[in-house]
JSON list of N, CA and C in Angstrom, two decimals:
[
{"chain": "A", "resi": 326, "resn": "UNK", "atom": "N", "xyz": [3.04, -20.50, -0.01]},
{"chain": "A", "resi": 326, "resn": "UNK", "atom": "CA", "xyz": [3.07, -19.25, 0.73]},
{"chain": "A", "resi": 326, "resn": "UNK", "atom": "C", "xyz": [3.37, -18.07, -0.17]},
{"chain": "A", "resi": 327, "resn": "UNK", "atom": "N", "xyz": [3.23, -18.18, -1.26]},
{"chain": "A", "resi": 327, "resn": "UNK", "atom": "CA", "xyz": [3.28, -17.07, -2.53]},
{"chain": "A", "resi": 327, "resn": "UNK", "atom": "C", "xyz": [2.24, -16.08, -2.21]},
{"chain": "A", "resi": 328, "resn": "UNK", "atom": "N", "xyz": [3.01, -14.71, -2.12]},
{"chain": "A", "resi": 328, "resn": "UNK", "atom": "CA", "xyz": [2.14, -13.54, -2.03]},
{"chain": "A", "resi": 328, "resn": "UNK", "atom": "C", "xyz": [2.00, -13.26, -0.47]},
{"chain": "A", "resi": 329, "resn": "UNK", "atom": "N", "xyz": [2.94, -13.73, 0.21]},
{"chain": "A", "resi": 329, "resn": "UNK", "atom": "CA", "xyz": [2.22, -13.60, 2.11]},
{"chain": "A", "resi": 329, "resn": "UNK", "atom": "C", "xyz": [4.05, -12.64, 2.34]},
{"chain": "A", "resi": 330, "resn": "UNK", "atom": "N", "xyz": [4.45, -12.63, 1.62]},
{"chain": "A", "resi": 330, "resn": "UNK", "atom": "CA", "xyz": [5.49, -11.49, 2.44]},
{"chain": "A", "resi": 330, "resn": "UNK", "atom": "C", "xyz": [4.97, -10.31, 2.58]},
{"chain": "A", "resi": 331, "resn": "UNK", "atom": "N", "xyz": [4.43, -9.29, 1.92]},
{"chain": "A", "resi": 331, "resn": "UNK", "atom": "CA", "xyz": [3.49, -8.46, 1.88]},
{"chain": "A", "resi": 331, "resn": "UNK", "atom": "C", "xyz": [3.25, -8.18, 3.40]},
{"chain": "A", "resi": 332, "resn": "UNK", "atom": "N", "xyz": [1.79, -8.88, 4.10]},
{"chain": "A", "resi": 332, "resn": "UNK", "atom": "CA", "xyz": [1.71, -9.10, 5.32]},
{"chain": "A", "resi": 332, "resn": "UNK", "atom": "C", "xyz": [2.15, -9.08, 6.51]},
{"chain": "A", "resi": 333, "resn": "UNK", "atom": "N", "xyz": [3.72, -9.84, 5.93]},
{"chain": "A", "resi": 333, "resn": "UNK", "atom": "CA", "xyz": [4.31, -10.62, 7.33]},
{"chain": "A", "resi": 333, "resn": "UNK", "atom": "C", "xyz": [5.23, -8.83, 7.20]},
{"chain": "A", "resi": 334, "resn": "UNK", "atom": "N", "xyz": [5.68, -8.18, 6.55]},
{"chain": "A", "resi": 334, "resn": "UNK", "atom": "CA", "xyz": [6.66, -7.14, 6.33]},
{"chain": "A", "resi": 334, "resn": "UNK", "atom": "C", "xyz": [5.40, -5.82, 7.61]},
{"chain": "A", "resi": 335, "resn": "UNK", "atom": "N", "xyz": [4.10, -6.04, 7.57]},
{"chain": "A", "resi": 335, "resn": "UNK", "atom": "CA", "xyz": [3.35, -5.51, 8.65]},
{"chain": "A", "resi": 335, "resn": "UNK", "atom": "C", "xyz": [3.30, -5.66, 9.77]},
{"chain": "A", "resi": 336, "resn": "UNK", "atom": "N", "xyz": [3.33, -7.05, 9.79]},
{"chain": "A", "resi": 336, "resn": "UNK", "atom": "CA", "xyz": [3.40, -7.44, 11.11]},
{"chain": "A", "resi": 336, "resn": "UNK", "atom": "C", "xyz": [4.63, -7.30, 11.89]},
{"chain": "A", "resi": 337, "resn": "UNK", "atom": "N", "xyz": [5.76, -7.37, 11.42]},
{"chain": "A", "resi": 337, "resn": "UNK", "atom": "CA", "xyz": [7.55, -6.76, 12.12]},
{"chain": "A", "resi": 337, "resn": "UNK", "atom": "C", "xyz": [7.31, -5.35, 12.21]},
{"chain": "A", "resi": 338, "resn": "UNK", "atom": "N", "xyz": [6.87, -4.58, 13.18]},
{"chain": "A", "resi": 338, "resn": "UNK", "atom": "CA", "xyz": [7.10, -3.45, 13.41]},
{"chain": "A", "resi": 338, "resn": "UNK", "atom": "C", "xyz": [8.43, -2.68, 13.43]},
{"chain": "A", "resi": 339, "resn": "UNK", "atom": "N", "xyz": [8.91, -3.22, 13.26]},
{"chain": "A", "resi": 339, "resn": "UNK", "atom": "CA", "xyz": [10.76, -2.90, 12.92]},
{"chain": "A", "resi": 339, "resn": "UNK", "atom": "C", "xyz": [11.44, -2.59, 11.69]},
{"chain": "A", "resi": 340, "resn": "UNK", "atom": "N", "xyz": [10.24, -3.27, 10.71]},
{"chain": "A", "resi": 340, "resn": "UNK", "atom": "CA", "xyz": [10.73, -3.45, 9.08]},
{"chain": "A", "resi": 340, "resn": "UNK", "atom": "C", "xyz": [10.44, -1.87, 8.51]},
{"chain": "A", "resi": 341, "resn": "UNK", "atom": "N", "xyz": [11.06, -1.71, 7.83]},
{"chain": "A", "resi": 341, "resn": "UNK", "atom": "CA", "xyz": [10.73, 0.01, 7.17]},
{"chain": "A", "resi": 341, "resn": "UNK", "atom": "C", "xyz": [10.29, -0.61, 5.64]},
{"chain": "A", "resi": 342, "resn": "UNK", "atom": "N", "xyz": [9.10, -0.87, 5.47]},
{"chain": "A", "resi": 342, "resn": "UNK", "atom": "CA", "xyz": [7.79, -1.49, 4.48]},
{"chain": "A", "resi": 342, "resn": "UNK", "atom": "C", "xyz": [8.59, -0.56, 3.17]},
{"chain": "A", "resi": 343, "resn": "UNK", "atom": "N", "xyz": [8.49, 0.53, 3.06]},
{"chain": "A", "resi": 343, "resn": "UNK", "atom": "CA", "xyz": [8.93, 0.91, 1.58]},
{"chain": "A", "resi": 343, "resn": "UNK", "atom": "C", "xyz": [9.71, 0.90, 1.17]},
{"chain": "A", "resi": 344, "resn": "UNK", "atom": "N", "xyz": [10.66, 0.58, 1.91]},
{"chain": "A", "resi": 344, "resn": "UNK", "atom": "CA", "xyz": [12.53, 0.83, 1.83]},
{"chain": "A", "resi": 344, "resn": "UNK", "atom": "C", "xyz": [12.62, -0.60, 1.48]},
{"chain": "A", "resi": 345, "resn": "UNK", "atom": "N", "xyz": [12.03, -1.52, 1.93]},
{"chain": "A", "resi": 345, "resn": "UNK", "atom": "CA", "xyz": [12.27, -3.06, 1.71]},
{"chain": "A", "resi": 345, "resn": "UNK", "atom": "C", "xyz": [11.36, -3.79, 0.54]},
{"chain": "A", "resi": 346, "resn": "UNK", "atom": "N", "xyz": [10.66, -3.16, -0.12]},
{"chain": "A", "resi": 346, "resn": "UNK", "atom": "CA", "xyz": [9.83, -3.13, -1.13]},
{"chain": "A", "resi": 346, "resn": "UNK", "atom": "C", "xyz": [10.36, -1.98, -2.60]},
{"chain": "A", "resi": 347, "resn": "UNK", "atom": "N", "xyz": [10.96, -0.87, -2.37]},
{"chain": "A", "resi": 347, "resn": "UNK", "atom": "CA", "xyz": [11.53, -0.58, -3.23]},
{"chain": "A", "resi": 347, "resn": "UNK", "atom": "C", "xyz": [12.83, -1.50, -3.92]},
{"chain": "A", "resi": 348, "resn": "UNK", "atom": "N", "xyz": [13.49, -1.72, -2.51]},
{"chain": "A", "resi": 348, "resn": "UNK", "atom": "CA", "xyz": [14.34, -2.38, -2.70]},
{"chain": "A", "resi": 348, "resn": "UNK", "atom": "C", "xyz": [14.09, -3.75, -3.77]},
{"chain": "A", "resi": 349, "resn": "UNK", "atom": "N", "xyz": [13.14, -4.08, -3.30]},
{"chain": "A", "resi": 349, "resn": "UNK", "atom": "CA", "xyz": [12.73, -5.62, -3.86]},
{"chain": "A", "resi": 349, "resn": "UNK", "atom": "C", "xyz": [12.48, -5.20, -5.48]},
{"chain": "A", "resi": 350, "resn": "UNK", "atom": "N", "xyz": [11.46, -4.02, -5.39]},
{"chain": "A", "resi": 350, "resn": "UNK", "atom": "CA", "xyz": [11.19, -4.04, -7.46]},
{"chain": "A", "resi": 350, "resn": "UNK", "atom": "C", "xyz": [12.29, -3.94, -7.59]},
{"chain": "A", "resi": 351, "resn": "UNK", "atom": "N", "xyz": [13.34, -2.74, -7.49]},
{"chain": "A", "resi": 351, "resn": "UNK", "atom": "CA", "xyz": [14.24, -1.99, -8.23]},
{"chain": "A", "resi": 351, "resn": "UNK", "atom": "C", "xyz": [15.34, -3.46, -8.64]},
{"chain": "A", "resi": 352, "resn": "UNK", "atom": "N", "xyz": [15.38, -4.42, -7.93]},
{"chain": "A", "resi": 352, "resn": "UNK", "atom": "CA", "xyz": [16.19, -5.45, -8.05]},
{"chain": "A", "resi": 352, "resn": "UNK", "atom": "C", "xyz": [15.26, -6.31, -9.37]},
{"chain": "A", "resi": 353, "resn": "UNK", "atom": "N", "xyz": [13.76, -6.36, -9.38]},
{"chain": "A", "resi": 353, "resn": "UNK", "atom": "CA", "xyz": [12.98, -7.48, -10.39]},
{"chain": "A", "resi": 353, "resn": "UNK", "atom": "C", "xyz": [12.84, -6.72, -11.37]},
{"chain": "A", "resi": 354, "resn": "UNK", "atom": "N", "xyz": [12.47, -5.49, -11.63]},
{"chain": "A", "resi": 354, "resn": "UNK", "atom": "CA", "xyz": [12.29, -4.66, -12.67]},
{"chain": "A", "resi": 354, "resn": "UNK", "atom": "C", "xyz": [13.40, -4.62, -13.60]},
{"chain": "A", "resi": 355, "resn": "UNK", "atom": "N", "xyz": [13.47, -4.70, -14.86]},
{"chain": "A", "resi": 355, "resn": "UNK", "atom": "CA", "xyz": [14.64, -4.45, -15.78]},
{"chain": "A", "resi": 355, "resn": "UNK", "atom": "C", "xyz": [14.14, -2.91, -16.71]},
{"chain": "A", "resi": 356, "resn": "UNK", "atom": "N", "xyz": [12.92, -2.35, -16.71]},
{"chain": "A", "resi": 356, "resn": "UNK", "atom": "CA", "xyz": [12.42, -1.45, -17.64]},
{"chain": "A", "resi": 356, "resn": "UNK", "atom": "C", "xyz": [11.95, -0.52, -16.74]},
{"chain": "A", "resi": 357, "resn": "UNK", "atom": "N", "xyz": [12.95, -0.35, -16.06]},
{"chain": "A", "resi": 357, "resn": "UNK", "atom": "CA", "xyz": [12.98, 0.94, -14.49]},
{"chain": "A", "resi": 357, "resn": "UNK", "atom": "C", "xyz": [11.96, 0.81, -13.36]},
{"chain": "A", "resi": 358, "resn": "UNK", "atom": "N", "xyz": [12.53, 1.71, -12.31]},
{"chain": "A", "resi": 358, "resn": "UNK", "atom": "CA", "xyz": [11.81, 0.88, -10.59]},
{"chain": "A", "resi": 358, "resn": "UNK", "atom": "C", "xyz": [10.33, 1.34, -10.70]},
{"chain": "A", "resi": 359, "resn": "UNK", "atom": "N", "xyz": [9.86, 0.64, -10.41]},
{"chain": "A", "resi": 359, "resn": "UNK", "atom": "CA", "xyz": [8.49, 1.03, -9.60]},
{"chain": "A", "resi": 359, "resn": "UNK", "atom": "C", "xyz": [8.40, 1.08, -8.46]},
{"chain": "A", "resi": 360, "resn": "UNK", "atom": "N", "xyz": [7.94, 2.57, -8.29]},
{"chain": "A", "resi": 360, "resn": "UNK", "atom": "CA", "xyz": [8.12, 3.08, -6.63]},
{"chain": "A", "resi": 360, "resn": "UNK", "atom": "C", "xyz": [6.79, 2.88, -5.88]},
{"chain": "A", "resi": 361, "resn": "UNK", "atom": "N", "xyz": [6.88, 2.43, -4.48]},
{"chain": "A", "resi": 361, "resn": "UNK", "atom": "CA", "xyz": [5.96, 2.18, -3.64]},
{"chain": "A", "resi": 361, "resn": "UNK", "atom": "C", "xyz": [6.65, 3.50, -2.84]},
{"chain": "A", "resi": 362, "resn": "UNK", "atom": "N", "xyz": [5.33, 4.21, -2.36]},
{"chain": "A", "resi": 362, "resn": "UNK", "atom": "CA", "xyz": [5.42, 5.44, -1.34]},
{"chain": "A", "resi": 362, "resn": "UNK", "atom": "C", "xyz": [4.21, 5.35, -0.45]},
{"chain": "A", "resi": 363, "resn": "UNK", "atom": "N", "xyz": [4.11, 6.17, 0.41]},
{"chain": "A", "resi": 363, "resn": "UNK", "atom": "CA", "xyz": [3.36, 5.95, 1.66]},
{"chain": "A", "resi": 363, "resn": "UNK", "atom": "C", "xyz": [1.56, 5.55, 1.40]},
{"chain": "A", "resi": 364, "resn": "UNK", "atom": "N", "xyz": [1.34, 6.30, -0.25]},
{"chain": "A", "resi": 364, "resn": "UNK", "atom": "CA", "xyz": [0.06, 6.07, -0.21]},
{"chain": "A", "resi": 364, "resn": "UNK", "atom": "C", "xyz": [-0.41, 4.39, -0.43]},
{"chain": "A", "resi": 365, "resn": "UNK", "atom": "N", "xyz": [0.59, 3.82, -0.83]},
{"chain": "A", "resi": 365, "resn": "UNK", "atom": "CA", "xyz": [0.41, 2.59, -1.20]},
{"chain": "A", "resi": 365, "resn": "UNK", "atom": "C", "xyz": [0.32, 1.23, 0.07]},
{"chain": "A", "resi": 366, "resn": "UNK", "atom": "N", "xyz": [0.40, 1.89, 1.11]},
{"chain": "A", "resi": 366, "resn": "UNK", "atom": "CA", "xyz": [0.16, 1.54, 2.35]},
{"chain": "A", "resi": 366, "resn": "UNK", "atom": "C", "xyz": [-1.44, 1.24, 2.60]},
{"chain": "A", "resi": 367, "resn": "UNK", "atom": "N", "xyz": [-2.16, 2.11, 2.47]},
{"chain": "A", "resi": 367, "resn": "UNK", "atom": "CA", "xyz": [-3.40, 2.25, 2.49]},
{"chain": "A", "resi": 367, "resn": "UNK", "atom": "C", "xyz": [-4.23, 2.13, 1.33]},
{"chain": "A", "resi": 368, "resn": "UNK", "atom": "N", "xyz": [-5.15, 1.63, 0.84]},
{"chain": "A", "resi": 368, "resn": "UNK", "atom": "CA", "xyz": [-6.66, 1.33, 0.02]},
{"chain": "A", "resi": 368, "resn": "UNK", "atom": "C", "xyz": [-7.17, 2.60, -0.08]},
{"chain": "A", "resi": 369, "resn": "UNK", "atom": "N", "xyz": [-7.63, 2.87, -1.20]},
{"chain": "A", "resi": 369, "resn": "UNK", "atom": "CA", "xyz": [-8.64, 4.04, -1.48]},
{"chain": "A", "resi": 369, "resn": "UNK", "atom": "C", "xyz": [-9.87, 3.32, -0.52]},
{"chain": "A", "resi": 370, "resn": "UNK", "atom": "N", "xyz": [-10.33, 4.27, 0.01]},
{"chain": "A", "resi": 370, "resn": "UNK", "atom": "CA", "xyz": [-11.83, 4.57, 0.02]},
{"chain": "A", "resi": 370, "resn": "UNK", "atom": "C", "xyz": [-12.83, 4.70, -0.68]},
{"chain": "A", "resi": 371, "resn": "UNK", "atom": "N", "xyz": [-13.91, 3.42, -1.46]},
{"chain": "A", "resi": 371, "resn": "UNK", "atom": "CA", "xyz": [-14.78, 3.48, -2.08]},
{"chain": "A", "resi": 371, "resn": "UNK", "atom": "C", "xyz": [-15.60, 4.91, -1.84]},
{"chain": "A", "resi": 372, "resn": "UNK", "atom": "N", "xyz": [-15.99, 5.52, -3.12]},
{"chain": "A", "resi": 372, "resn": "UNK", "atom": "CA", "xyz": [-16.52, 7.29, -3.10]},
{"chain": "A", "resi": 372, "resn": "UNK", "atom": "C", "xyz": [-18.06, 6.70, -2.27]},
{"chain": "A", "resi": 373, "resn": "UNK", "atom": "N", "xyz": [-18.81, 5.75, -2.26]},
{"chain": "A", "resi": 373, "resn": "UNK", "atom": "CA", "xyz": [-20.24, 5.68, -1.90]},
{"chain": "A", "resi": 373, "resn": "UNK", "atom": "C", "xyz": [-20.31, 5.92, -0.68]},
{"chain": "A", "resi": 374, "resn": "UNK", "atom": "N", "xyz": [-19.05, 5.41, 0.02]},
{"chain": "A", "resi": 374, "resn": "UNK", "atom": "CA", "xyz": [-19.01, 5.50, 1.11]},
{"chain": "A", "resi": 374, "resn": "UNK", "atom": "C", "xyz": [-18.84, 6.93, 2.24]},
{"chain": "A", "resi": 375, "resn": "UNK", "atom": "N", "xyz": [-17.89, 7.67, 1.34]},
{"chain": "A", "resi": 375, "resn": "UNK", "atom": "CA", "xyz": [-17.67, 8.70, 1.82]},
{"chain": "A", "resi": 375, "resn": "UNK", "atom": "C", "xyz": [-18.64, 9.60, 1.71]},
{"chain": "A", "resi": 376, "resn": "UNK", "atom": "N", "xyz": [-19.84, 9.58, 0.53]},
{"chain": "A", "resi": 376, "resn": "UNK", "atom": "CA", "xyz": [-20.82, 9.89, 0.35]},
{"chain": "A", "resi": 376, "resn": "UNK", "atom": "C", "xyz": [-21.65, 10.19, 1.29]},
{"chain": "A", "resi": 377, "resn": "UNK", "atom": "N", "xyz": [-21.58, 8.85, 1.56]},
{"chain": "A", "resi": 377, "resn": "UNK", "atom": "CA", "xyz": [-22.73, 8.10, 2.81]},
{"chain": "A", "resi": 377, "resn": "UNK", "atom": "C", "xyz": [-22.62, 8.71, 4.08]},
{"chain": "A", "resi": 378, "resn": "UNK", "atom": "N", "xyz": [-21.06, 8.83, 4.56]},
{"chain": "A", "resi": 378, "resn": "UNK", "atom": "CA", "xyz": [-20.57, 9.07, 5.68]},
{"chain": "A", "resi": 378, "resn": "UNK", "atom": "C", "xyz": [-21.00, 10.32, 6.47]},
{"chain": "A", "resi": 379, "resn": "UNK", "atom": "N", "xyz": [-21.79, 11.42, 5.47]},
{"chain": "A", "resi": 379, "resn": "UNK", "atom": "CA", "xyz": [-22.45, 12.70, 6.05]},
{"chain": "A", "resi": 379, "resn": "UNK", "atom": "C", "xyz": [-21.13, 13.68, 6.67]},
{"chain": "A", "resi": 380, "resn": "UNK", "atom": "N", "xyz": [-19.77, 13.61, 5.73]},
{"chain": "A", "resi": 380, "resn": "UNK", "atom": "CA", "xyz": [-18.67, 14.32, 5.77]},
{"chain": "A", "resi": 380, "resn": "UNK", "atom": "C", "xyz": [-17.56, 14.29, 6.96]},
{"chain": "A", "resi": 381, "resn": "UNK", "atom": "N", "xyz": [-17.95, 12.87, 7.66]},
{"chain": "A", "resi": 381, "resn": "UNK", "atom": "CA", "xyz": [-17.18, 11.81, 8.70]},
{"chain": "A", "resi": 381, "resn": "UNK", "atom": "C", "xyz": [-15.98, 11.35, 8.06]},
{"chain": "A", "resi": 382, "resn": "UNK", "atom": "N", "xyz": [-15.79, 10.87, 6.87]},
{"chain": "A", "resi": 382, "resn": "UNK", "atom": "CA", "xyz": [-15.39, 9.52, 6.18]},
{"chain": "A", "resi": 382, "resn": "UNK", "atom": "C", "xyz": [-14.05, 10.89, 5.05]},
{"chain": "A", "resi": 383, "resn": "UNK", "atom": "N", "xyz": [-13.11, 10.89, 5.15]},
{"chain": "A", "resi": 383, "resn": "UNK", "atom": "CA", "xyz": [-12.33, 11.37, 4.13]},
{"chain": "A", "resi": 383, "resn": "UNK", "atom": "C", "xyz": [-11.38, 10.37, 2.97]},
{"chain": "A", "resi": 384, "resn": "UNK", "atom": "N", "xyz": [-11.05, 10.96, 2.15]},
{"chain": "A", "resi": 384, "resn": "UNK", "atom": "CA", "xyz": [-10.09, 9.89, 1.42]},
{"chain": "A", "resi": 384, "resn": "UNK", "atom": "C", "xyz": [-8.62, 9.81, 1.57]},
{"chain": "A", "resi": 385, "resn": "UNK", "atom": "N", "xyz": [-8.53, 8.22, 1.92]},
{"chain": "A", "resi": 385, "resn": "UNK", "atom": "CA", "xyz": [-7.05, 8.23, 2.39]},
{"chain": "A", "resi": 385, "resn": "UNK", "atom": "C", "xyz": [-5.96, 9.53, 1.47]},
{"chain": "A", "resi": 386, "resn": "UNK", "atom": "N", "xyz": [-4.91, 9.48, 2.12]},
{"chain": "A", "resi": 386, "resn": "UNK", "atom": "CA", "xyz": [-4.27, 10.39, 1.28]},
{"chain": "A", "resi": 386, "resn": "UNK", "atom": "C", "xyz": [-3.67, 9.99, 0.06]},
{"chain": "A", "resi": 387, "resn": "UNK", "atom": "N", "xyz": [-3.11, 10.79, -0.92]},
{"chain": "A", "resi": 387, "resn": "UNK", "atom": "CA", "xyz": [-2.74, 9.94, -2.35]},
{"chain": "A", "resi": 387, "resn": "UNK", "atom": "C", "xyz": [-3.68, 9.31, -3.49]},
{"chain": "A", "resi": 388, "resn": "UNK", "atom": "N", "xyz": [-5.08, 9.47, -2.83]},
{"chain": "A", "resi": 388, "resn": "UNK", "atom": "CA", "xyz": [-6.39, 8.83, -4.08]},
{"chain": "A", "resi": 388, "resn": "UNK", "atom": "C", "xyz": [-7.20, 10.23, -4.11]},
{"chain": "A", "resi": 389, "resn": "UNK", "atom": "N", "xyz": [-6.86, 10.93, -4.01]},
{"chain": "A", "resi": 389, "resn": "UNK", "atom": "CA", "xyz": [-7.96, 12.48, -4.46]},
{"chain": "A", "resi": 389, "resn": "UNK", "atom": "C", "xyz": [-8.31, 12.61, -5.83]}
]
């Protein structure tokens, strides 16, 4: 089950995802935290697509 906390931290609507993920590097990291913030929630948007989209389709926020 390696790699499925991720997921399950989505599915608890209760869990506060960045607060419990900062938490987690800042504890594994020894050569300072790596921060997860809201954009990291969401996937860029491949550009072909938004292309395609005829100015429907924007890019998540945080990948501009």
């Amino acid at each position: 089950l390696e790699n499925q906390r991720w997921i399950d931290l989505f599915r608890h609507p209760e869990s506060d995802v960045i607060a419990i993920m900062n938490d987690h590097l800042a504890a594994e990291r020894e050569d300072g935290p790596w921060v997860i913030d809201a954009h990291n929630l969401l996937y860029p948007i491949p550009q072909f697509e938004i292309e395609s989209s005829d100015d429907l389709v924007t890019q998540n926020p945080g990948y501009n």
